[in-house]
């Protein structure tokens, strides 16, 4: 489920960047959640096109791109704690720190692999709303593909203490990425313990990126 949702993210972002100049390096406005989502998409895919020859030679470079361009705007620690659920309070500070870092690298690897699946589709952003008094905002998106029903997405972002915003979840057709992953992680922690789950996340991270369908397009 998580990998499928990630593919949808990148399909969306790919279209957004298809009409911008790759030479541009727009500043990301982290004070505006709606502007932030679009700017991060543009910067991430601009880097993709800039580094295309490096990716051909070393697909794992996609992890570098995701780490550099996308992850600074993802509140991975908050997401990791949400995924841990009730086991958060049962963990030690060291376990929480290691789990958060392992979850971050897991996201990087998962997003990098999903990067290879994107296709250009029509994307419609709902108009931005006032967020002056909000602590969390949903950036609503529809992905339109000919011959298929529209895919409804919500990028969930939260306000930090310094009034900047970061993304922490994706809801696709009513299914929350965090909620679905939380159920899986909670079950694994209950069966094998937190330390074992941390190792499993790190093992996933060590897998090499396979270009798959993308290789035929490069």
PDB file of C-alpha atoms in Angstrom:
ATOM      1  CA  UNK A   1       0.000   0.000   0.000  1.00  0.00           C
ATOM      2  CA  UNK A   2       2.688   2.499   0.970  1.00  0.00           C
ATOM      3  CA  UNK A   3       4.694   1.934  -2.206  1.00  0.00           C
ATOM      4  CA  UNK A   4       1.575   2.390  -4.349  1.00  0.00           C
ATOM      5  CA  UNK A   5       0.753   5.668  -2.606  1.00  0.00           C
ATOM      6  CA  UNK A   6       4.304   6.877  -3.135  1.00  0.00           C
ATOM      7  CA  UNK A   7       4.015   6.183  -6.863  1.00  0.00           C
ATOM      8  CA  UNK A   8       0.967   8.414  -6.944  1.00  0.00           C
ATOM      9  CA  UNK A   9       2.922  11.184  -5.196  1.00  0.00           C
ATOM     10  CA  UNK A  10       5.608  11.178  -7.851  1.00  0.00           C
ATOM     11  CA  UNK A  11       3.169  10.928 -10.728  1.00  0.00           C
ATOM     12  CA  UNK A  12       1.600  14.087  -9.347  1.00  0.00           C
ATOM     13  CA  UNK A  13       4.891  15.891  -8.823  1.00  0.00           C
ATOM     14  CA  UNK A  14       6.186  14.881 -12.251  1.00  0.00           C
ATOM     15  CA  UNK A  15       3.379  16.676 -14.005  1.00  0.00           C
ATOM     16  CA  UNK A  16       3.829  19.775 -11.895  1.00  0.00           C
ATOM     17  CA  UNK A  17       7.428  20.161 -12.939  1.00  0.00           C
ATOM     18  CA  UNK A  18       6.842  19.338 -16.611  1.00  0.00           C
ATOM     19  CA  UNK A  19       6.001  22.962 -17.443  1.00  0.00           C
ATOM     20  CA  UNK A  20       8.715  24.749 -15.453  1.00  0.00           C
ATOM     21  CA  UNK A  21      12.225  25.723 -16.467  1.00  0.00           C
ATOM     22  CA  UNK A  22      14.750  23.267 -15.132  1.00  0.00           C
ATOM     23  CA  UNK A  23      17.287  26.077 -14.865  1.00  0.00           C
ATOM     24  CA  UNK A  24      15.135  27.832 -12.280  1.00  0.00           C
ATOM     25  CA  UNK A  25      15.827  27.304  -8.588  1.00  0.00           C
ATOM     26  CA  UNK A  26      12.738  28.718  -6.873  1.00  0.00           C
ATOM     27  CA  UNK A  27      12.889  29.468  -3.193  1.00  0.00           C
ATOM     28  CA  UNK A  28      10.623  27.179  -1.182  1.00  0.00           C
ATOM     29  CA  UNK A  29       8.156  29.222   0.829  1.00  0.00           C
ATOM     30  CA  UNK A  30       7.826  27.115   3.976  1.00  0.00           C
ATOM     31  CA  UNK A  31       5.544  29.740   5.512  1.00  0.00           C
ATOM     32  CA  UNK A  32       2.790  28.806   3.023  1.00  0.00           C
ATOM     33  CA  UNK A  33       1.806  25.101   2.958  1.00  0.00           C
ATOM     34  CA  UNK A  34       0.167  25.316  -0.458  1.00  0.00           C
ATOM     35  CA  UNK A  35       3.089  27.069  -2.115  1.00  0.00           C
ATOM     36  CA  UNK A  36       5.527  24.735  -0.365  1.00  0.00           C
ATOM     37  CA  UNK A  37       4.059  21.555  -1.869  1.00  0.00           C
ATOM     38  CA  UNK A  38       4.313  22.900  -5.414  1.00  0.00           C
ATOM     39  CA  UNK A  39       7.784  24.400  -4.958  1.00  0.00           C
ATOM     40  CA  UNK A  40       9.208  21.202  -3.494  1.00  0.00           C
ATOM     41  CA  UNK A  41       7.782  19.243  -6.436  1.00  0.00           C
ATOM     42  CA  UNK A  42       9.420  21.628  -8.880  1.00  0.00           C
ATOM     43  CA  UNK A  43      12.809  21.545  -7.168  1.00  0.00           C
ATOM     44  CA  UNK A  44      12.835  17.761  -6.791  1.00  0.00           C
ATOM     45  CA  UNK A  45      12.099  17.039 -10.431  1.00  0.00           C
ATOM     46  CA  UNK A  46      14.355  19.830 -11.649  1.00  0.00           C
ATOM     47  CA  UNK A  47      17.178  18.034  -9.828  1.00  0.00           C
ATOM     48  CA  UNK A  48      16.063  14.762 -11.422  1.00  0.00           C
ATOM     49  CA  UNK A  49      16.402  16.172 -14.930  1.00  0.00           C
ATOM     50  CA  UNK A  50      19.669  17.908 -14.057  1.00  0.00           C
ATOM     51  CA  UNK A  51      21.207  14.667 -12.761  1.00  0.00           C
ATOM     52  CA  UNK A  52      19.740  12.303 -15.342  1.00  0.00           C
ATOM     53  CA  UNK A  53      23.158  11.106 -16.589  1.00  0.00           C
ATOM     54  CA  UNK A  54      24.256  10.333 -13.031  1.00  0.00           C
ATOM     55  CA  UNK A  55      21.043   8.370 -12.467  1.00  0.00           C
ATOM     56  CA  UNK A  56      21.680   6.323 -15.608  1.00  0.00           C
ATOM     57  CA  UNK A  57      25.106   5.345 -14.310  1.00  0.00           C
ATOM     58  CA  UNK A  58      24.029   4.896 -10.694  1.00  0.00           C
ATOM     59  CA  UNK A  59      20.293   4.537  -9.950  1.00  0.00           C
ATOM     60  CA  UNK A  60      21.005   4.819  -6.223  1.00  0.00           C
ATOM     61  CA  UNK A  61      21.641   8.515  -6.877  1.00  0.00           C
ATOM     62  CA  UNK A  62      17.851   8.856  -6.681  1.00  0.00           C
ATOM     63  CA  UNK A  63      18.239   8.415  -2.928  1.00  0.00           C
ATOM     64  CA  UNK A  64      20.558  11.423  -2.879  1.00  0.00           C
ATOM     65  CA  UNK A  65      18.021  13.520  -4.764  1.00  0.00           C
ATOM     66  CA  UNK A  66      15.194  12.545  -2.432  1.00  0.00           C
ATOM     67  CA  UNK A  67      17.372  13.188   0.609  1.00  0.00           C
ATOM     68  CA  UNK A  68      18.522  16.602  -0.641  1.00  0.00           C
ATOM     69  CA  UNK A  69      15.385  17.987  -2.243  1.00  0.00           C
ATOM     70  CA  UNK A  70      12.385  16.326  -0.632  1.00  0.00           C
ATOM     71  CA  UNK A  71      13.174  15.196   2.894  1.00  0.00           C
ATOM     72  CA  UNK A  72      13.989  18.644   4.337  1.00  0.00           C
ATOM     73  CA  UNK A  73      10.273  19.393   3.935  1.00  0.00           C
ATOM     74  CA  UNK A  74       9.013  16.134   5.444  1.00  0.00           C
ATOM     75  CA  UNK A  75       8.485  15.944   9.200  1.00  0.00           C
ATOM     76  CA  UNK A  76       9.813  12.397   9.364  1.00  0.00           C
ATOM     77  CA  UNK A  77      10.231  12.367  13.147  1.00  0.00           C
ATOM     78  CA  UNK A  78       6.601  13.311  13.718  1.00  0.00           C
ATOM     79  CA  UNK A  79       5.555  10.723  11.136  1.00  0.00           C
ATOM     80  CA  UNK A  80       7.742   8.072  12.772  1.00  0.00           C
ATOM     81  CA  UNK A  81       6.253   8.726  16.193  1.00  0.00           C
ATOM     82  CA  UNK A  82       2.739   8.543  14.762  1.00  0.00           C
ATOM     83  CA  UNK A  83       3.596   5.220  13.144  1.00  0.00           C
ATOM     84  CA  UNK A  84       4.872   3.840  16.466  1.00  0.00           C
ATOM     85  CA  UNK A  85       1.509   4.618  18.046  1.00  0.00           C
ATOM     86  CA  UNK A  86       1.057   3.304  21.572  1.00  0.00           C
ATOM     87  CA  UNK A  87       4.529   1.752  21.498  1.00  0.00           C
ATOM     88  CA  UNK A  88       6.094   5.203  21.534  1.00  0.00           C
ATOM     89  CA  UNK A  89       5.672   5.524  25.305  1.00  0.00           C
ATOM     90  CA  UNK A  90       7.006   2.023  25.829  1.00  0.00           C
ATOM     91  CA  UNK A  91      10.260   2.799  24.020  1.00  0.00           C
ATOM     92  CA  UNK A  92      13.422   4.339  25.409  1.00  0.00           C
ATOM     93  CA  UNK A  93      14.710   7.724  24.150  1.00  0.00           C
ATOM     94  CA  UNK A  94      17.484   5.875  22.310  1.00  0.00           C
ATOM     95  CA  UNK A  95      15.003   3.546  20.613  1.00  0.00           C
ATOM     96  CA  UNK A  96      12.828   6.470  19.580  1.00  0.00           C
ATOM     97  CA  UNK A  97      15.789   8.282  18.051  1.00  0.00           C
ATOM     98  CA  UNK A  98      16.997   5.188  16.209  1.00  0.00           C
ATOM     99  CA  UNK A  99      13.503   4.359  14.991  1.00  0.00           C
ATOM    100  CA  UNK A 100      12.984   7.898  13.679  1.00  0.00           C
ATOM    101  CA  UNK A 101      16.280   7.821  11.779  1.00  0.00           C
ATOM    102  CA  UNK A 102      15.570   4.338  10.412  1.00  0.00           C
ATOM    103  CA  UNK A 103      12.096   5.447   9.321  1.00  0.00           C
ATOM    104  CA  UNK A 104      13.619   8.460   7.594  1.00  0.00           C
ATOM    105  CA  UNK A 105      16.004   6.290   5.587  1.00  0.00           C
ATOM    106  CA  UNK A 106      13.125   3.896   4.847  1.00  0.00           C
ATOM    107  CA  UNK A 107      11.118   6.775   3.403  1.00  0.00           C
ATOM    108  CA  UNK A 108      14.087   7.922   1.326  1.00  0.00           C
ATOM    109  CA  UNK A 109      14.557   4.463  -0.171  1.00  0.00           C
ATOM    110  CA  UNK A 110      10.825   3.991  -0.762  1.00  0.00           C
ATOM    111  CA  UNK A 111      10.385   7.397  -2.402  1.00  0.00           C
ATOM    112  CA  UNK A 112      13.510   6.892  -4.517  1.00  0.00           C
ATOM    113  CA  UNK A 113      12.209   3.588  -5.880  1.00  0.00           C
ATOM    114  CA  UNK A 114       8.751   5.078  -6.462  1.00  0.00           C
ATOM    115  CA  UNK A 115      10.480   7.856  -8.413  1.00  0.00           C
ATOM    116  CA  UNK A 116      11.145   5.339 -11.192  1.00  0.00           C
ATOM    117  CA  UNK A 117       7.413   4.732 -11.711  1.00  0.00           C
ATOM    118  CA  UNK A 118       6.119   8.212 -12.443  1.00  0.00           C
ATOM    119  CA  UNK A 119       4.223   9.135 -15.607  1.00  0.00           C
ATOM    120  CA  UNK A 120       2.952  12.503 -16.772  1.00  0.00           C
ATOM    121  CA  UNK A 121      -0.686  12.989 -15.834  1.00  0.00           C
ATOM    122  CA  UNK A 122      -2.976  15.977 -15.528  1.00  0.00           C
ATOM    123  CA  UNK A 123      -3.018  17.397 -12.015  1.00  0.00           C
ATOM    124  CA  UNK A 124      -5.567  19.763 -10.531  1.00  0.00           C
ATOM    125  CA  UNK A 125      -4.875  21.612  -7.281  1.00  0.00           C
ATOM    126  CA  UNK A 126      -7.829  22.829  -5.268  1.00  0.00           C
ATOM    127  CA  UNK A 127      -7.673  26.563  -4.494  1.00  0.00           C
ATOM    128  CA  UNK A 128      -5.626  27.485  -1.447  1.00  0.00           C
ATOM    129  CA  UNK A 129      -7.560  28.354   1.680  1.00  0.00           C
ATOM    130  CA  UNK A 130      -6.799  30.640   4.575  1.00  0.00           C
ATOM    131  CA  UNK A 131      -4.482  28.925   7.032  1.00  0.00           C
ATOM    132  CA  UNK A 132      -3.734  31.797   9.417  1.00  0.00           C
ATOM    133  CA  UNK A 133      -5.320  30.080  12.413  1.00  0.00           C
ATOM    134  CA  UNK A 134      -4.673  26.490  11.390  1.00  0.00           C
ATOM    135  CA  UNK A 135      -2.184  24.020  12.856  1.00  0.00           C
ATOM    136  CA  UNK A 136      -2.713  21.412  10.150  1.00  0.00           C
ATOM    137  CA  UNK A 137      -3.750  21.836   6.513  1.00  0.00           C
ATOM    138  CA  UNK A 138      -4.754  19.437   3.744  1.00  0.00           C
ATOM    139  CA  UNK A 139      -3.496  20.362   0.280  1.00  0.00           C
ATOM    140  CA  UNK A 140      -6.123  18.794  -1.975  1.00  0.00           C
ATOM    141  CA  UNK A 141      -5.149  17.418  -5.379  1.00  0.00           C
ATOM    142  CA  UNK A 142      -6.864  15.468  -8.143  1.00  0.00           C
ATOM    143  CA  UNK A 143      -4.885  13.406 -10.645  1.00  0.00           C
ATOM    144  CA  UNK A 144      -6.632  13.029 -13.981  1.00  0.00           C
ATOM    145  CA  UNK A 145      -5.722  10.158 -16.297  1.00  0.00           C
ATOM    146  CA  UNK A 146      -7.622   9.462 -19.494  1.00  0.00           C
ATOM    147  CA  UNK A 147      -9.951   6.494 -19.214  1.00  0.00           C
ATOM    148  CA  UNK A 148      -9.730   6.294 -15.425  1.00  0.00           C
ATOM    149  CA  UNK A 149     -11.624   7.929 -12.549  1.00  0.00           C
ATOM    150  CA  UNK A 150      -9.782  10.877 -10.953  1.00  0.00           C
ATOM    151  CA  UNK A 151      -7.515  10.023  -8.016  1.00  0.00           C
ATOM    152  CA  UNK A 152      -8.176  12.242  -5.001  1.00  0.00           C
ATOM    153  CA  UNK A 153      -5.186  13.082  -2.828  1.00  0.00           C
ATOM    154  CA  UNK A 154      -4.526  15.123   0.279  1.00  0.00           C
ATOM    155  CA  UNK A 155      -1.022  16.160   1.250  1.00  0.00           C
ATOM    156  CA  UNK A 156      -1.216  16.697   5.014  1.00  0.00           C
ATOM    157  CA  UNK A 157       1.105  19.359   6.391  1.00  0.00           C
ATOM    158  CA  UNK A 158       1.553  20.738   9.899  1.00  0.00           C
ATOM    159  CA  UNK A 159       2.661  24.041  11.352  1.00  0.00           C
ATOM    160  CA  UNK A 160       5.854  23.937  13.402  1.00  0.00           C
ATOM    161  CA  UNK A 161       6.756  26.159  16.356  1.00  0.00           C
ATOM    162  CA  UNK A 162       8.559  28.648  14.096  1.00  0.00           C
ATOM    163  CA  UNK A 163       5.435  28.953  11.876  1.00  0.00           C
ATOM    164  CA  UNK A 164       7.031  27.005   9.038  1.00  0.00           C
ATOM    165  CA  UNK A 165       5.230  23.987   7.580  1.00  0.00           C
ATOM    166  CA  UNK A 166       6.248  20.410   6.819  1.00  0.00           C
ATOM    167  CA  UNK A 167       4.437  17.489   5.233  1.00  0.00           C
ATOM    168  CA  UNK A 168       3.818  14.409   7.328  1.00  0.00           C
ATOM    169  CA  UNK A 169       1.199  12.282   5.566  1.00  0.00           C
ATOM    170  CA  UNK A 170      -0.500  11.512   2.268  1.00  0.00           C
ATOM    171  CA  UNK A 171      -4.142  10.466   2.035  1.00  0.00           C
ATOM    172  CA  UNK A 172      -5.078   8.776  -1.245  1.00  0.00           C
ATOM    173  CA  UNK A 173      -8.762   8.054  -1.852  1.00  0.00           C
ATOM    174  CA  UNK A 174      -9.373   8.256   1.891  1.00  0.00           C
ATOM    175  CA  UNK A 175      -6.473   5.947   2.801  1.00  0.00           C
ATOM    176  CA  UNK A 176      -3.814   7.499   5.025  1.00  0.00           C
ATOM    177  CA  UNK A 177      -0.244   6.420   4.346  1.00  0.00           C
ATOM    178  CA  UNK A 178       0.613   6.814   8.036  1.00  0.00           C
ATOM    179  CA  UNK A 179      -2.438   4.950   9.277  1.00  0.00           C
ATOM    180  CA  UNK A 180      -1.816   1.998   6.986  1.00  0.00           C
ATOM    181  CA  UNK A 181       1.865   1.880   7.874  1.00  0.00           C
ATOM    182  CA  UNK A 182       1.114   2.276  11.581  1.00  0.00           C
ATOM    183  CA  UNK A 183      -1.009  -0.867  11.585  1.00  0.00           C
ATOM    184  CA  UNK A 184       1.809  -2.830   9.940  1.00  0.00           C
ATOM    185  CA  UNK A 185       4.528  -1.429  12.205  1.00  0.00           C
ATOM    186  CA  UNK A 186       2.503  -1.933  15.395  1.00  0.00           C
ATOM    187  CA  UNK A 187       1.964  -5.577  14.500  1.00  0.00           C
ATOM    188  CA  UNK A 188       5.686  -6.085  13.843  1.00  0.00           C
ATOM    189  CA  UNK A 189       6.682  -4.357  17.085  1.00  0.00           C
ATOM    190  CA  UNK A 190       4.228  -6.509  19.034  1.00  0.00           C
ATOM    191  CA  UNK A 191       5.618  -9.677  17.466  1.00  0.00           C
ATOM    192  CA  UNK A 192       9.335  -8.922  17.261  1.00  0.00           C
ATOM    193  CA  UNK A 193      10.093  -5.827  19.334  1.00  0.00           C
ATOM    194  CA  UNK A 194      11.179  -2.310  18.380  1.00  0.00           C
ATOM    195  CA  UNK A 195      14.854  -3.150  17.836  1.00  0.00           C
ATOM    196  CA  UNK A 196      13.960  -5.846  15.329  1.00  0.00           C
ATOM    197  CA  UNK A 197      11.705  -3.464  13.403  1.00  0.00           C
ATOM    198  CA  UNK A 198      14.483  -0.881  13.278  1.00  0.00           C
ATOM    199  CA  UNK A 199      16.743  -3.483  11.688  1.00  0.00           C
ATOM    200  CA  UNK A 200      14.052  -4.396   9.155  1.00  0.00           C
ATOM    201  CA  UNK A 201      13.684  -0.754   8.141  1.00  0.00           C
ATOM    202  CA  UNK A 202      17.435  -0.420   7.722  1.00  0.00           C
ATOM    203  CA  UNK A 203      17.538  -3.591   5.618  1.00  0.00           C
ATOM    204  CA  UNK A 204      14.972  -2.094   3.251  1.00  0.00           C
ATOM    205  CA  UNK A 205      17.088   1.028   3.045  1.00  0.00           C
ATOM    206  CA  UNK A 206      20.142  -0.953   1.925  1.00  0.00           C
ATOM    207  CA  UNK A 207      18.368  -2.301  -1.165  1.00  0.00           C
ATOM    208  CA  UNK A 208      19.610  -0.882  -4.457  1.00  0.00           C
ATOM    209  CA  UNK A 209      17.285   1.135  -6.676  1.00  0.00           C
ATOM    210  CA  UNK A 210      16.067  -0.615  -9.825  1.00  0.00           C
ATOM    211  CA  UNK A 211      15.177   1.706 -12.698  1.00  0.00           C
ATOM    212  CA  UNK A 212      12.542  -0.694 -14.004  1.00  0.00           C
ATOM    213  CA  UNK A 213      10.208   1.065 -16.445  1.00  0.00           C
ATOM    214  CA  UNK A 214      12.203   4.273 -16.166  1.00  0.00           C
ATOM    215  CA  UNK A 215      15.211   2.640 -17.829  1.00  0.00           C
ATOM    216  CA  UNK A 216      13.344   2.404 -21.138  1.00  0.00           C
ATOM    217  CA  UNK A 217      12.538   6.133 -20.988  1.00  0.00           C
ATOM    218  CA  UNK A 218      16.032   7.413 -20.224  1.00  0.00           C
TER     219      UNK A 218
END
